[in-house]
mmCIF file of C-alpha atoms and ligand atoms in Angstrom:
data_model
loop_
_atom_site.group_PDB
_atom_site.id
_atom_site.type_symbol
_atom_site.label_atom_id
_atom_site.label_comp_id
_atom_site.label_asym_id
_atom_site.label_seq_id
_atom_site.Cartn_x
_atom_site.Cartn_y
_atom_site.Cartn_z
ATOM 1 C CA MET A 51 119.859 88.619 71.919
ATOM 2 C CA SER A 52 118.907 89.878 75.732
ATOM 3 C CA VAL A 53 116.292 91.198 77.961
ATOM 4 C CA PHE A 54 117.655 94.346 79.777
ATOM 5 C CA ILE A 55 115.358 94.819 83.377
ATOM 6 C CA SER A 56 115.964 97.388 85.671
ATOM 7 C CA GLY A 57 115.248 96.729 89.665
ATOM 8 C CA ALA A 58 114.951 92.917 88.982
ATOM 9 C CA THR A 59 114.814 92.656 92.552
ATOM 10 C CA GLY A 60 110.976 94.503 92.396
ATOM 11 C CA PHE A 61 108.080 92.652 93.305
ATOM 12 C CA ILE A 62 107.116 93.048 90.124
ATOM 13 C CA ALA A 63 109.771 92.411 88.396
ATOM 14 C CA GLN A 64 110.906 89.027 89.628
ATOM 15 C CA HIS A 65 107.910 87.737 87.903
ATOM 16 C CA ILE A 66 108.462 89.123 84.887
ATOM 17 C CA VAL A 67 112.070 87.280 84.939
ATOM 18 C CA GLY A 68 110.532 84.690 85.921
ATOM 19 C CA GLN A 69 107.986 84.820 82.399
ATOM 20 C CA LEU A 70 110.838 85.109 80.784
ATOM 21 C CA LEU A 71 113.356 82.564 81.954
ATOM 22 C CA GLU A 72 110.307 80.475 81.257
ATOM 23 C CA GLN A 73 109.413 81.518 77.082
ATOM 24 C CA ASN A 74 113.490 81.186 76.644
ATOM 25 C CA TYR A 75 114.948 84.753 77.134
ATOM 26 C CA LYS A 76 118.490 85.231 77.826
ATOM 27 C CA VAL A 77 118.117 88.179 80.732
ATOM 28 C CA ILE A 78 120.432 90.773 81.765
ATOM 29 C CA GLY A 79 118.974 92.236 85.000
ATOM 30 C CA THR A 80 120.182 95.608 87.632
ATOM 31 C CA ALA A 81 119.811 95.194 91.595
ATOM 32 C CA ARG A 82 121.305 97.697 93.609
ATOM 33 C CA SER A 83 124.141 95.636 95.454
ATOM 34 C CA GLN A 84 125.841 92.439 95.038
ATOM 35 C CA ALA A 85 124.823 91.138 97.966
ATOM 36 C CA LYS A 86 121.064 91.144 96.522
ATOM 37 C CA ILE A 87 122.237 90.107 93.063
ATOM 38 C CA ASP A 88 123.462 86.818 95.197
ATOM 39 C CA ARG A 89 120.449 86.110 96.166
ATOM 40 C CA LEU A 90 117.943 86.722 93.168
ATOM 41 C CA GLN A 91 120.593 84.285 91.047
ATOM 42 C CA GLU A 92 120.097 81.813 93.690
ATOM 43 C CA GLN A 93 116.737 81.840 93.975
ATOM 44 C CA PHE A 94 116.409 81.378 90.084
ATOM 45 C CA GLY A 95 118.740 78.383 89.881
ATOM 46 C CA ASN A 96 121.691 80.112 88.766
ATOM 47 C CA ASN A 97 119.814 79.863 85.537
ATOM 48 C CA PRO A 98 122.779 80.326 83.469
ATOM 49 C CA ASN A 99 120.313 82.856 81.208
ATOM 50 C CA PHE A 100 119.780 85.131 83.949
ATOM 51 C CA THR A 101 123.174 87.428 84.682
ATOM 52 C CA MET A 102 123.371 90.708 86.809
ATOM 53 C CA GLU A 103 124.816 93.994 86.850
ATOM 54 C CA ILE A 104 124.949 95.750 89.715
ATOM 55 C CA VAL A 105 122.927 99.634 89.194
ATOM 56 C CA GLU A 106 123.470 101.421 92.742
ATOM 57 C CA ASP A 107 121.300 104.789 92.541
ATOM 58 C CA ILE A 108 119.078 105.188 89.464
ATOM 59 C CA ALA A 109 118.757 108.692 90.699
ATOM 60 C CA LYS A 110 122.598 109.565 88.438
ATOM 61 C CA LEU A 111 121.827 110.290 85.321
ATOM 62 C CA ASP A 112 124.817 108.425 84.122
ATOM 63 C CA ALA A 113 123.950 104.960 86.002
ATOM 64 C CA PHE A 114 123.688 103.180 83.400
ATOM 65 C CA ASP A 115 125.932 103.641 81.234
ATOM 66 C CA ALA A 116 128.957 101.254 82.604
ATOM 67 C CA VAL A 117 126.183 98.325 82.245
ATOM 68 C CA ILE A 118 124.625 99.083 78.597
ATOM 69 C CA LYS A 119 128.214 100.109 77.114
ATOM 70 C CA LYS A 120 129.122 96.647 78.252
ATOM 71 C CA HIS A 121 126.043 94.458 76.821
ATOM 72 C CA ALA A 122 125.224 97.515 73.864
ATOM 73 C CA LYS A 123 125.293 94.610 71.147
ATOM 74 C CA ASP A 124 123.490 91.979 73.025
ATOM 75 C CA ILE A 125 120.064 93.665 74.014
ATOM 76 C CA LYS A 126 117.218 93.901 72.050
ATOM 77 C CA PHE A 127 114.589 94.797 74.507
ATOM 78 C CA VAL A 128 115.017 97.163 77.823
ATOM 79 C CA LEU A 129 112.377 96.433 80.486
ATOM 80 C CA HIS A 130 112.551 99.767 82.615
ATOM 81 C CA THR A 131 111.204 99.046 86.515
ATOM 82 C CA ALA A 132 113.362 100.342 88.843
ATOM 83 C CA SER A 133 111.597 102.688 90.291
ATOM 84 C CA PRO A 134 110.582 104.086 94.050
ATOM 85 C CA PHE A 135 107.529 103.366 95.553
ATOM 86 C CA HIS A 136 106.745 103.821 99.072
ATOM 87 C CA PHE A 137 105.309 106.910 101.100
ATOM 88 C CA GLU A 138 107.632 107.059 103.658
ATOM 89 C CA THR A 139 109.638 110.226 102.560
ATOM 90 C CA THR A 140 108.915 114.119 103.418
ATOM 91 C CA ASP A 141 111.783 114.586 100.484
ATOM 92 C CA PHE A 142 109.482 114.110 98.022
ATOM 93 C CA GLU A 143 112.333 115.233 95.202
ATOM 94 C CA LYS A 144 115.545 113.380 96.560
ATOM 95 C CA ASP A 145 113.704 110.148 97.476
ATOM 96 C CA LEU A 146 110.770 110.158 94.398
ATOM 97 C CA LEU A 147 110.997 112.351 92.203
ATOM 98 C CA ILE A 148 114.467 112.354 90.477
ATOM 99 C CA PRO A 149 115.220 108.766 91.334
ATOM 100 C CA ALA A 150 111.590 107.675 89.116
ATOM 101 C CA VAL A 151 112.814 111.351 86.386
ATOM 102 C CA ASN A 152 116.413 110.465 86.304
ATOM 103 C CA GLY A 153 116.711 106.741 86.349
ATOM 104 C CA THR A 154 114.207 106.514 82.904
ATOM 105 C CA LYS A 155 116.064 110.018 81.104
ATOM 106 C CA GLY A 156 119.313 108.241 82.421
ATOM 107 C CA ILE A 157 118.850 104.655 81.063
ATOM 108 C CA LEU A 158 117.296 105.751 77.542
ATOM 109 C CA GLU A 159 120.523 108.268 77.416
ATOM 110 C CA SER A 160 122.571 105.265 78.306
ATOM 111 C CA ILE A 161 120.799 103.349 75.485
ATOM 112 C CA LYS A 162 120.822 106.399 72.730
ATOM 113 C CA LYS A 163 124.247 106.867 73.495
ATOM 114 C CA TYR A 164 125.797 102.893 73.487
ATOM 115 C CA ALA A 165 122.392 100.849 71.947
ATOM 116 C CA ALA A 166 121.160 102.983 69.757
ATOM 117 C CA ASP A 167 121.709 100.245 66.871
ATOM 118 C CA SER A 168 120.647 96.820 68.630
ATOM 119 C CA VAL A 169 117.834 98.304 71.683
ATOM 120 C CA GLU A 170 114.650 97.622 69.517
ATOM 121 C CA ARG A 171 111.799 97.480 72.165
ATOM 122 C CA VAL A 172 111.584 99.908 75.619
ATOM 123 C CA VAL A 173 108.959 98.986 78.121
ATOM 124 C CA ILE A 174 108.854 101.405 80.836
ATOM 125 C CA THR A 175 107.270 100.149 84.127
ATOM 126 C CA SER A 176 104.249 103.044 84.545
ATOM 127 C CA SER A 177 101.656 103.764 86.342
ATOM 128 C CA TYR A 178 97.524 104.539 87.036
ATOM 129 C CA ALA A 179 99.234 107.374 88.632
ATOM 130 C CA ALA A 180 100.273 108.747 85.346
ATOM 131 C CA ILE A 181 96.766 108.852 84.419
ATOM 132 C CA ILE A 182 95.128 109.518 87.961
ATOM 133 C CA ASP A 183 93.391 113.035 88.443
ATOM 134 C CA PHE A 184 92.478 113.817 92.217
ATOM 135 C CA LYS A 185 89.941 116.149 91.788
ATOM 136 C CA ILE A 186 87.690 114.101 89.279
ATOM 137 C CA GLU A 187 88.689 110.611 91.064
ATOM 138 C CA ASP A 188 85.772 110.311 93.379
ATOM 139 C CA ASP A 189 83.378 112.061 90.687
ATOM 140 C CA THR A 190 81.123 108.740 89.754
ATOM 141 C CA ASN A 191 80.300 110.468 86.176
ATOM 142 C CA THR A 192 83.943 111.044 84.891
ATOM 143 C CA VAL A 193 85.799 107.444 82.869
ATOM 144 C CA MET A 194 89.145 107.222 82.513
ATOM 145 C CA THR A 195 90.977 106.028 79.957
ATOM 146 C CA GLU A 196 94.506 105.684 78.369
ATOM 147 C CA ALA A 197 94.297 108.457 76.962
ATOM 148 C CA ASN A 198 94.049 110.856 80.497
ATOM 149 C CA TRP A 199 97.399 112.208 82.079
ATOM 150 C CA ASN A 200 97.452 113.341 85.947
ATOM 151 C CA PRO A 201 97.243 116.898 85.088
ATOM 152 C CA ASP A 202 99.242 117.970 88.561
ATOM 153 C CA THR A 203 102.440 120.085 88.124
ATOM 154 C CA TRP A 204 106.023 119.287 89.884
ATOM 155 C CA GLU A 205 104.713 121.856 92.478
ATOM 156 C CA SER A 206 101.443 120.886 93.331
ATOM 157 C CA CYS A 207 102.931 117.552 92.704
ATOM 158 C CA GLN A 208 104.202 117.531 96.292
ATOM 159 C CA ALA A 209 101.544 118.428 98.586
ATOM 160 C CA ASN A 210 102.078 114.957 100.656
ATOM 161 C CA ALA A 211 103.944 111.519 99.635
ATOM 162 C CA VAL A 212 100.943 109.681 97.698
ATOM 163 C CA THR A 213 100.853 112.885 94.985
ATOM 164 C CA ALA A 214 104.590 112.825 94.966
ATOM 165 C CA TYR A 215 104.520 109.227 94.382
ATOM 166 C CA CYS A 216 102.380 110.034 91.435
ATOM 167 C CA GLY A 217 103.724 113.152 89.724
ATOM 168 C CA SER A 218 106.900 111.210 90.140
ATOM 169 C CA LYS A 219 105.406 107.936 87.514
ATOM 170 C CA LYS A 220 103.759 111.045 85.469
ATOM 171 C CA PHE A 221 106.727 113.135 84.776
ATOM 172 C CA ALA A 222 108.867 110.105 84.032
ATOM 173 C CA GLU A 223 106.761 108.327 81.530
ATOM 174 C CA GLN A 224 106.262 111.922 79.862
ATOM 175 C CA ALA A 225 110.066 112.992 79.806
ATOM 176 C CA ALA A 226 110.149 108.965 78.159
ATOM 177 C CA TRP A 227 107.482 109.298 75.813
ATOM 178 C CA GLU A 228 109.244 113.531 75.252
ATOM 179 C CA PHE A 229 112.820 111.493 74.330
ATOM 180 C CA LEU A 230 111.232 109.444 71.893
ATOM 181 C CA GLU A 231 109.864 112.491 70.330
ATOM 182 C CA ALA A 232 112.767 114.515 70.033
ATOM 183 C CA ASN A 233 115.338 111.384 69.102
ATOM 184 C CA LYS A 234 113.240 109.557 66.767
ATOM 185 C CA ASP A 235 116.490 109.805 64.273
ATOM 186 C CA GLN A 236 118.301 108.643 66.616
ATOM 187 C CA VAL A 237 117.600 105.989 68.118
ATOM 188 C CA LYS A 238 116.347 102.357 66.807
ATOM 189 C CA PHE A 239 113.802 101.279 69.744
ATOM 190 C CA LYS A 240 110.094 101.797 69.924
ATOM 191 C CA LEU A 241 108.499 102.035 73.121
ATOM 192 C CA ALA A 242 105.252 101.488 75.085
ATOM 193 C CA THR A 243 104.237 101.796 78.756
ATOM 194 C CA VAL A 244 102.667 99.490 81.338
ATOM 195 C CA ASN A 245 100.467 101.728 83.656
ATOM 196 C CA PRO A 246 99.196 99.522 86.414
ATOM 197 C CA VAL A 247 96.697 100.295 89.412
ATOM 198 C CA TYR A 248 97.448 98.701 92.459
ATOM 199 C CA VAL A 249 99.022 95.380 92.215
ATOM 200 C CA PHE A 250 98.514 92.208 94.311
ATOM 201 C CA GLY A 251 99.725 88.434 94.311
ATOM 202 C CA PRO A 252 101.892 86.681 95.313
ATOM 203 C CA GLN A 253 105.680 87.294 95.997
ATOM 204 C CA ASN A 254 107.968 85.104 92.708
ATOM 205 C CA PHE A 255 109.351 82.995 95.528
ATOM 206 C CA ASP A 256 107.047 82.169 99.099
ATOM 207 C CA GLU A 257 110.443 82.823 100.769
ATOM 208 C CA ASP A 258 110.662 86.566 100.503
ATOM 209 C CA VAL A 259 107.768 86.588 102.536
ATOM 210 C CA THR A 260 108.604 88.990 105.510
ATOM 211 C CA SER A 261 107.092 90.936 108.070
ATOM 212 C CA LYS A 262 106.352 94.144 105.726
ATOM 213 C CA LEU A 263 105.378 93.502 101.976
ATOM 214 C CA ASN A 264 106.046 95.774 98.625
ATOM 215 C CA THR A 265 103.844 99.103 99.308
ATOM 216 C CA SER A 266 100.283 97.238 97.367
ATOM 217 C CA CYS A 267 100.722 94.313 98.693
ATOM 218 C CA GLU A 268 101.052 95.193 102.576
ATOM 219 C CA PHE A 269 97.520 96.771 102.411
ATOM 220 C CA VAL A 270 96.542 93.107 102.218
ATOM 221 C CA ASN A 271 98.982 92.429 104.463
ATOM 222 C CA GLN A 272 97.565 94.040 106.924
ATOM 223 C CA LEU A 273 94.355 93.426 106.846
ATOM 224 C CA VAL A 274 96.116 89.527 107.306
ATOM 225 C CA HIS A 275 96.713 91.561 110.419
ATOM 226 C CA ALA A 276 94.322 93.386 111.768
ATOM 227 C CA LYS A 277 92.160 92.781 114.524
ATOM 228 C CA ALA A 278 88.486 92.152 114.900
ATOM 229 C CA ASP A 279 87.413 95.470 115.886
ATOM 230 C CA ASP A 280 89.821 97.808 113.605
ATOM 231 C CA PRO A 281 88.296 99.808 111.344
ATOM 232 C CA ILE A 282 88.146 98.940 108.175
ATOM 233 C CA PRO A 283 90.558 101.357 106.481
ATOM 234 C CA ALA A 284 89.436 103.862 103.520
ATOM 235 C CA LEU A 285 90.743 103.052 100.592
ATOM 236 C CA CYS A 286 89.525 102.275 97.468
ATOM 237 C CA GLY A 287 91.487 102.121 93.942
ATOM 238 C CA GLY A 288 91.827 99.864 91.092
ATOM 239 C CA TYR A 289 93.206 95.999 91.263
ATOM 240 C CA ILE A 290 95.493 93.652 88.991
ATOM 241 C CA ASP A 291 97.594 91.033 89.613
ATOM 242 C CA VAL A 292 101.373 90.624 89.088
ATOM 243 C CA ARG A 293 101.154 88.112 87.261
ATOM 244 C CA ASP A 294 99.171 89.849 84.742
ATOM 245 C CA VAL A 295 100.923 92.899 85.031
ATOM 246 C CA ALA A 296 104.229 90.484 84.076
ATOM 247 C CA LYS A 297 102.715 89.010 81.033
ATOM 248 C CA ALA A 298 101.770 92.387 79.424
ATOM 249 C CA HIS A 299 105.291 94.084 79.918
ATOM 250 C CA ILE A 300 106.828 90.650 77.974
ATOM 251 C CA LEU A 301 104.085 91.011 75.501
ATOM 252 C CA ALA A 302 104.308 94.812 75.083
ATOM 253 C CA MET A 303 108.272 93.947 73.708
ATOM 254 C CA GLN A 304 107.084 91.233 71.656
ATOM 255 C CA LYS A 305 103.966 92.564 69.761
ATOM 256 C CA ASP A 306 103.795 95.091 66.983
ATOM 257 C CA GLU A 307 100.287 96.613 67.449
ATOM 258 C CA LEU A 308 101.873 97.416 71.256
ATOM 259 C CA ILE A 309 103.830 99.516 70.121
ATOM 260 C CA GLY A 310 103.111 103.065 70.975
ATOM 261 C CA GLN A 311 100.529 102.147 73.836
ATOM 262 C CA ARG A 312 99.584 102.789 77.485
ATOM 263 C CA LEU A 313 98.527 99.944 78.614
ATOM 264 C CA LEU A 314 95.874 100.592 81.383
ATOM 265 C CA MET A 315 96.485 97.301 83.261
ATOM 266 C CA THR A 316 93.090 97.589 85.870
ATOM 267 C CA ASN A 317 90.580 94.673 86.190
ATOM 268 C CA GLY A 318 88.116 96.649 88.057
ATOM 269 C CA LYS A 319 88.172 98.547 91.714
ATOM 270 C CA PHE A 320 88.059 97.358 95.101
ATOM 271 C CA ASN A 321 88.461 98.929 98.898
ATOM 272 C CA PHE A 322 89.222 97.122 101.776
ATOM 273 C CA GLN A 323 85.769 96.017 102.370
ATOM 274 C CA ASP A 324 86.210 93.565 99.512
ATOM 275 C CA ILE A 325 89.388 92.575 100.794
ATOM 276 C CA ALA A 326 87.808 92.194 104.165
ATOM 277 C CA ASP A 327 85.420 89.838 102.520
ATOM 278 C CA ILE A 328 87.790 87.840 100.595
ATOM 279 C CA LEU A 329 89.808 87.249 103.420
ATOM 280 C CA ASN A 330 86.926 86.243 106.029
ATOM 281 C CA GLU A 331 85.128 83.647 103.000
ATOM 282 C CA ASP A 332 87.855 81.988 102.199
ATOM 283 C CA PHE A 333 90.531 81.863 104.987
ATOM 284 C CA PRO A 334 88.309 80.084 108.372
ATOM 285 C CA VAL A 335 91.462 80.981 110.392
ATOM 286 C CA LEU A 336 91.224 84.791 110.168
ATOM 287 C CA LYS A 337 87.233 84.338 111.034
ATOM 288 C CA GLY A 338 86.299 85.738 113.668
ATOM 289 C CA ASN A 339 90.361 87.568 114.586
ATOM 290 C CA ILE A 340 89.828 90.432 111.322
ATOM 291 C CA PRO A 341 87.220 92.882 110.738
ATOM 292 C CA VAL A 342 84.201 91.795 109.396
ATOM 293 C CA GLY A 343 82.754 95.682 108.739
ATOM 294 C CA ALA A 344 79.511 95.222 106.144
ATOM 295 C CA PRO A 345 80.230 92.551 103.992
ATOM 296 C CA HIS A 346 79.288 93.243 99.903
ATOM 297 C CA THR A 347 79.063 96.271 100.508
ATOM 298 C CA GLY A 348 82.732 97.508 99.247
ATOM 299 C CA ALA A 349 83.330 98.936 95.138
ATOM 300 C CA GLN A 350 82.842 95.318 93.934
ATOM 301 C CA HIS A 351 79.230 95.853 94.815
ATOM 302 C CA LYS A 352 78.541 99.258 94.121
ATOM 303 C CA GLN A 353 80.335 102.243 91.770
ATOM 304 C CA ILE A 354 82.730 104.310 93.839
ATOM 305 C CA GLY A 355 84.426 107.310 92.165
ATOM 306 C CA ALA A 356 85.562 107.357 88.900
ATOM 307 C CA ASN A 357 85.022 104.797 86.135
ATOM 308 C CA VAL A 358 88.404 103.821 84.366
ATOM 309 C CA ASP A 359 87.483 101.834 80.465
ATOM 310 C CA ASN A 360 90.814 99.857 79.785
ATOM 311 C CA SER A 361 88.965 97.966 77.022
ATOM 312 C CA LYS A 362 91.076 99.589 74.532
ATOM 313 C CA THR A 363 93.864 97.475 76.337
ATOM 314 C CA LYS A 364 92.326 94.545 77.204
ATOM 315 C CA SER A 365 91.463 94.311 73.356
ATOM 316 C CA LEU A 366 95.260 94.725 73.103
ATOM 317 C CA LEU A 367 96.341 92.215 75.139
ATOM 318 C CA GLY A 368 93.815 89.754 74.485
ATOM 319 C CA PHE A 369 94.122 87.591 77.614
ATOM 320 C CA LYS A 370 91.654 87.541 80.727
ATOM 321 C CA PHE A 371 93.177 88.831 83.878
ATOM 322 C CA ARG A 372 92.648 87.469 86.539
ATOM 323 C CA THR A 373 89.480 88.437 89.592
ATOM 324 C CA LEU A 374 90.036 89.770 92.499
ATOM 325 C CA LYS A 375 89.214 87.113 94.519
ATOM 326 C CA GLU A 376 92.301 84.665 93.020
ATOM 327 C CA THR A 377 94.758 88.028 94.125
ATOM 328 C CA ILE A 378 93.762 88.578 97.152
ATOM 329 C CA ALA A 379 93.460 84.564 98.217
ATOM 330 C CA ASP A 380 96.762 84.425 96.437
ATOM 331 C CA THR A 381 98.185 87.256 98.657
ATOM 332 C CA ALA A 382 97.224 86.252 102.041
ATOM 333 C CA ALA A 383 97.701 82.594 101.169
ATOM 334 C CA GLN A 384 101.247 83.026 100.675
ATOM 335 C CA ILE A 385 101.487 84.706 103.788
ATOM 336 C CA LEU A 386 99.435 82.625 106.114
ATOM 337 C CA LYS A 387 101.370 79.178 104.472
ATOM 338 C CA HIS A 388 104.359 80.795 105.474
ATOM 339 C CA GLU A 389 103.405 81.728 108.827
ATOM 340 C CA GLY A 390 102.555 78.468 108.982
ATOM 341 C CA LYS A 391 98.698 79.335 109.788
ATOM 342 C CA LEU A 392 97.152 76.963 106.754
HETATM 343 P P1 NDP B 127 109.238 97.498 94.345
HETATM 344 O O1 NDP B 127 109.490 98.175 95.867
HETATM 345 O O2 NDP B 127 109.171 95.927 94.696
HETATM 346 O O3 NDP B 127 110.209 96.889 93.592
HETATM 347 C C1 NDP B 127 110.559 98.640 93.051
HETATM 348 C C2 NDP B 127 112.187 98.473 92.556
HETATM 349 O O4 NDP B 127 113.111 99.676 91.736
HETATM 350 C C3 NDP B 127 113.137 97.603 92.983
HETATM 351 O O5 NDP B 127 114.001 96.971 92.562
HETATM 352 C C4 NDP B 127 114.099 98.669 93.870
HETATM 353 O O6 NDP B 127 115.501 98.355 94.308
HETATM 354 C C5 NDP B 127 114.298 99.696 92.696
HETATM 355 N N1 NDP B 127 114.279 101.197 93.211
HETATM 356 C C6 NDP B 127 114.044 102.270 93.895
HETATM 357 N N2 NDP B 127 114.337 102.904 93.632
HETATM 358 C C7 NDP B 127 115.933 102.823 93.121
HETATM 359 C C8 NDP B 127 117.204 103.642 93.326
HETATM 360 N N3 NDP B 127 116.916 104.934 93.681
HETATM 361 N N4 NDP B 127 117.898 102.986 92.365
HETATM 362 C C9 NDP B 127 118.519 101.872 91.866
HETATM 363 N N5 NDP B 127 117.146 101.009 92.052
HETATM 364 C C10 NDP B 127 116.374 101.476 92.710
HETATM 365 O O7 NDP B 127 107.684 98.140 93.988
HETATM 366 P P2 NDP B 127 106.700 97.254 92.341
HETATM 367 O O8 NDP B 127 107.871 95.783 91.792
HETATM 368 O O9 NDP B 127 105.606 97.281 93.573
HETATM 369 O O10 NDP B 127 107.217 98.564 91.359
HETATM 370 C C11 NDP B 127 107.867 98.263 90.207
HETATM 371 C C12 NDP B 127 107.594 99.242 89.205
HETATM 372 O O11 NDP B 127 106.284 99.406 89.214
HETATM 373 C C13 NDP B 127 107.568 100.513 89.673
HETATM 374 O O12 NDP B 127 108.158 101.128 89.013
HETATM 375 C C14 NDP B 127 106.957 101.564 90.147
HETATM 376 O O13 NDP B 127 106.158 102.585 90.406
HETATM 377 C C15 NDP B 127 104.917 100.451 89.160
HETATM 378 N N6 NDP B 127 104.558 100.557 89.735
HETATM 379 C C16 NDP B 127 103.755 99.393 91.130
HETATM 380 C C17 NDP B 127 102.589 99.425 90.894
HETATM 381 C C18 NDP B 127 102.533 98.521 92.635
HETATM 382 O O14 NDP B 127 100.972 98.339 92.782
HETATM 383 N N7 NDP B 127 103.284 97.655 93.028
HETATM 384 C C19 NDP B 127 101.599 99.835 90.373
HETATM 385 C C20 NDP B 127 101.832 100.920 89.783
HETATM 386 C C21 NDP B 127 103.182 100.702 89.135
HETATM 387 P P3 NDP B 127 116.047 97.192 95.383
HETATM 388 O O15 NDP B 127 114.900 96.028 95.307
HETATM 389 O O16 NDP B 127 117.246 97.470 96.360
HETATM 390 O O17 NDP B 127 114.933 98.359 96.832
#
């Protein structure tokens, strides 16, 4: 029996594939082109347990039909990670909302059509973006938990690319829970979602370090390459390490206690000042070259914005998450080694 994972080329998905192969699962991954398949299979040493299929564009509702049909009897677990995560568009419906929502609806419909009896568990990579409420995100008296939902509508989320991305994750996750409710007598699978905040950590393969990284790691990349007199960006959010997010996906498909749960993956808040502190303290090669700001005044040292309480998720998962220092230092070290500076 195999694990089917959409968007296997992604930053998070590559770590999931790696951990699945370490646990001796057979994995069927999807990518948008044969060239991407060839590269990833080679990176995984052409492991015979890792096969791949092309799914060109998840915005098409029938995108998964052919591959789910082909492997129907063999798929026990489905991990749906593919979804656009970037802010580089002004056509929010076409580039963010529709692929996110149709990708989720489409893969679940394909399971219903072709693999209703074989797929037992589905895990959707959702996001804190499906939970966030921008109106109270700065309110230090607020506590956000696994029970909260982003209140934006299809229209209101299209204010800018960030809110549109958040809307795309909300509407996609909502579509999954609604699909299961409407089809619970026709499919066998149980559902869980993984809802991470900003995900940092090394690329699964060192050679995938490029001048521009995936959206979340790019924040670290930008600060590694900032100039000493550049201002420190104001962004503040939650952080979690990619290896912990990957582990949570696998536990979500393995553990019965996680059925029906939204796993809010965060290990606390950070802002760019905290990242600058770690880079300045841990990497002498960066000292004097990147901004210093006001050390030890970041979100690791004082409360900024809404509280997030994910004690339920932490106790369900039962493992310790990596610290900000570890995830940022590992991200930066991989970049600096790639550039021959470490
Ligand atoms: P990546 O951009 O690295 O991965 C996204 C994956 O989705 C890639 O495999 C990409 O393919 C695929 N994809 C995107 N659009 C399409 C499309 N239209 N058709 C087919 N495939 C598509 O991002 P991450 O690994 O960071 O994100 C993975 C998941 O995690 C997403 O669902 C994202 O929303 C979620 N997430 C990420 C967080 C983070 O901080 N990184 C935080 C919270 C949630 P290709 O490689 O060809 O572009």
